[in-house]
Tab-separated table of C-alpha atoms in Angstrom:
chain	number	residue	atom	x	y	z
A	268	MET	CA	-21.011	18.214	8.119
A	269	LYS	CA	-24.574	17.384	7.127
A	270	THR	CA	-25.029	14.877	4.333
A	271	THR	CA	-27.077	16.336	1.504
A	272	SER	CA	-26.980	13.353	-0.867
A	273	TYR	CA	-27.272	9.645	-0.066
A	274	ASN	CA	-27.454	8.138	-3.550
A	275	PRO	CA	-24.526	7.460	-3.064
A	276	SER	CA	-23.218	9.717	-0.339
A	277	PRO	CA	-19.709	11.188	-0.616
A	278	LEU	CA	-18.766	9.330	2.586
A	279	GLU	CA	-19.893	5.995	1.096
A	280	VAL	CA	-17.850	6.648	-2.051
A	281	ASP	CA	-14.767	7.679	-0.052
A	282	PHE	CA	-15.036	4.561	2.110
A	283	ALA	CA	-15.382	2.280	-0.939
A	284	ASN	CA	-12.334	3.901	-2.537
A	285	ALA	CA	-10.390	3.473	0.718
A	286	LEU	CA	-11.103	-0.279	0.661
A	287	VAL	CA	-9.671	-0.483	-2.849
A	288	ILE	CA	-6.573	1.505	-1.881
A	289	LEU	CA	-6.024	-0.625	1.251
A	290	GLN	CA	-6.151	-3.916	-0.657
A	291	LYS	CA	-2.585	-4.980	0.256
A	292	GLN	CA	-2.996	-4.009	3.905
A	293	LEU	CA	-6.241	-6.005	4.116
A	294	GLU	CA	-4.583	-9.001	2.483
A	295	ALA	CA	-1.892	-8.987	5.191
A	296	HIS	CA	-4.621	-9.838	7.734
A	297	LEU	CA	-6.065	-12.785	5.796
A	298	GLN	CA	-4.926	-16.244	6.794
A	299	ASP	CA	-3.859	-18.368	3.828
A	300	SER	CA	-5.667	-16.259	1.205
A	301	GLN	CA	-4.554	-13.775	-1.423
A	302	ILE	CA	-6.625	-11.005	-2.990
A	303	VAL	CA	-6.333	-11.417	-6.755
A	304	ASN	CA	-8.837	-8.810	-7.929
A	305	VAL	CA	-10.928	-5.972	-6.543
A	306	GLU	CA	-14.010	-4.672	-8.378
A	307	PRO	CA	-15.493	-1.469	-6.996
A	308	ASN	CA	-18.917	-0.248	-8.069
A	309	ILE	CA	-19.184	3.191	-6.493
A	310	THR	CA	-21.997	4.514	-8.672
A	311	ARG	CA	-24.692	2.417	-6.983
A	312	ASP	CA	-26.991	3.843	-4.314
A	313	ASN	CA	-24.998	1.762	-1.824
A	314	PRO	CA	-21.476	1.286	-3.213
A	315	VAL	CA	-20.185	-2.283	-3.464
A	316	VAL	CA	-16.618	-3.572	-3.448
A	317	LYS	CA	-16.154	-7.182	-4.588
A	318	PHE	CA	-12.966	-9.003	-3.614
A	319	ASN	CA	-11.841	-12.100	-5.509
A	320	LEU	CA	-9.541	-14.279	-3.418
A	321	VAL	CA	-7.606	-17.504	-3.821
A	322	ASP	CA	-6.868	-19.666	-0.803
A	323	LYS	CA	-3.742	-21.766	-0.169
A	324	ASP	CA	-5.349	-24.730	-1.978
A	325	GLY	CA	-5.945	-22.610	-5.085
A	326	ASP	CA	-9.713	-22.428	-4.546
A	327	PRO	CA	-11.380	-19.141	-5.605
A	328	HIS	CA	-13.638	-17.199	-3.241
A	329	GLU	CA	-15.621	-13.964	-3.495
A	330	LEU	CA	-16.371	-11.477	-0.732
A	331	VAL	CA	-18.699	-8.542	-1.275
A	332	VAL	CA	-18.753	-5.455	0.934
A	333	ARG	CA	-21.746	-3.139	0.580
A	334	ILE	CA	-21.397	0.305	2.157
A	335	VAL	CA	-24.555	1.849	3.605
A	336	GLN	CA	-24.588	5.195	5.375
A	337	ILE	CA	-27.381	5.534	7.898
A	338	PRO	CA	-29.221	8.885	7.541
A	339	ASP	CA	-27.867	11.646	9.772
A	340	LYS	CA	-29.700	12.164	13.059
A	341	PHE	CA	-29.389	15.915	13.530
C-alpha cells in the first residue's frame, strides 16, 4: 500500500491510537510507575501521545512519544 498522505499519515494515526488502547499493557512493563493519564494529539503532522505517570514515591513524570513515518521508498 502506497502512502498518499503524510500530514498525518493513516499509519501514524493508527499507531498513535494503538498506544492509547494499549495503555494498561504498557503499564504492566513499567517498574514502579503507573500511567495516570494519556493525551493523544493525532491531528498534528506527526502525531504525539503524552503519558503522565506517577512513580512509587508519588512523583509525577511525563513521557512524550512522537510518531514519524519515513516517506515510502518505492
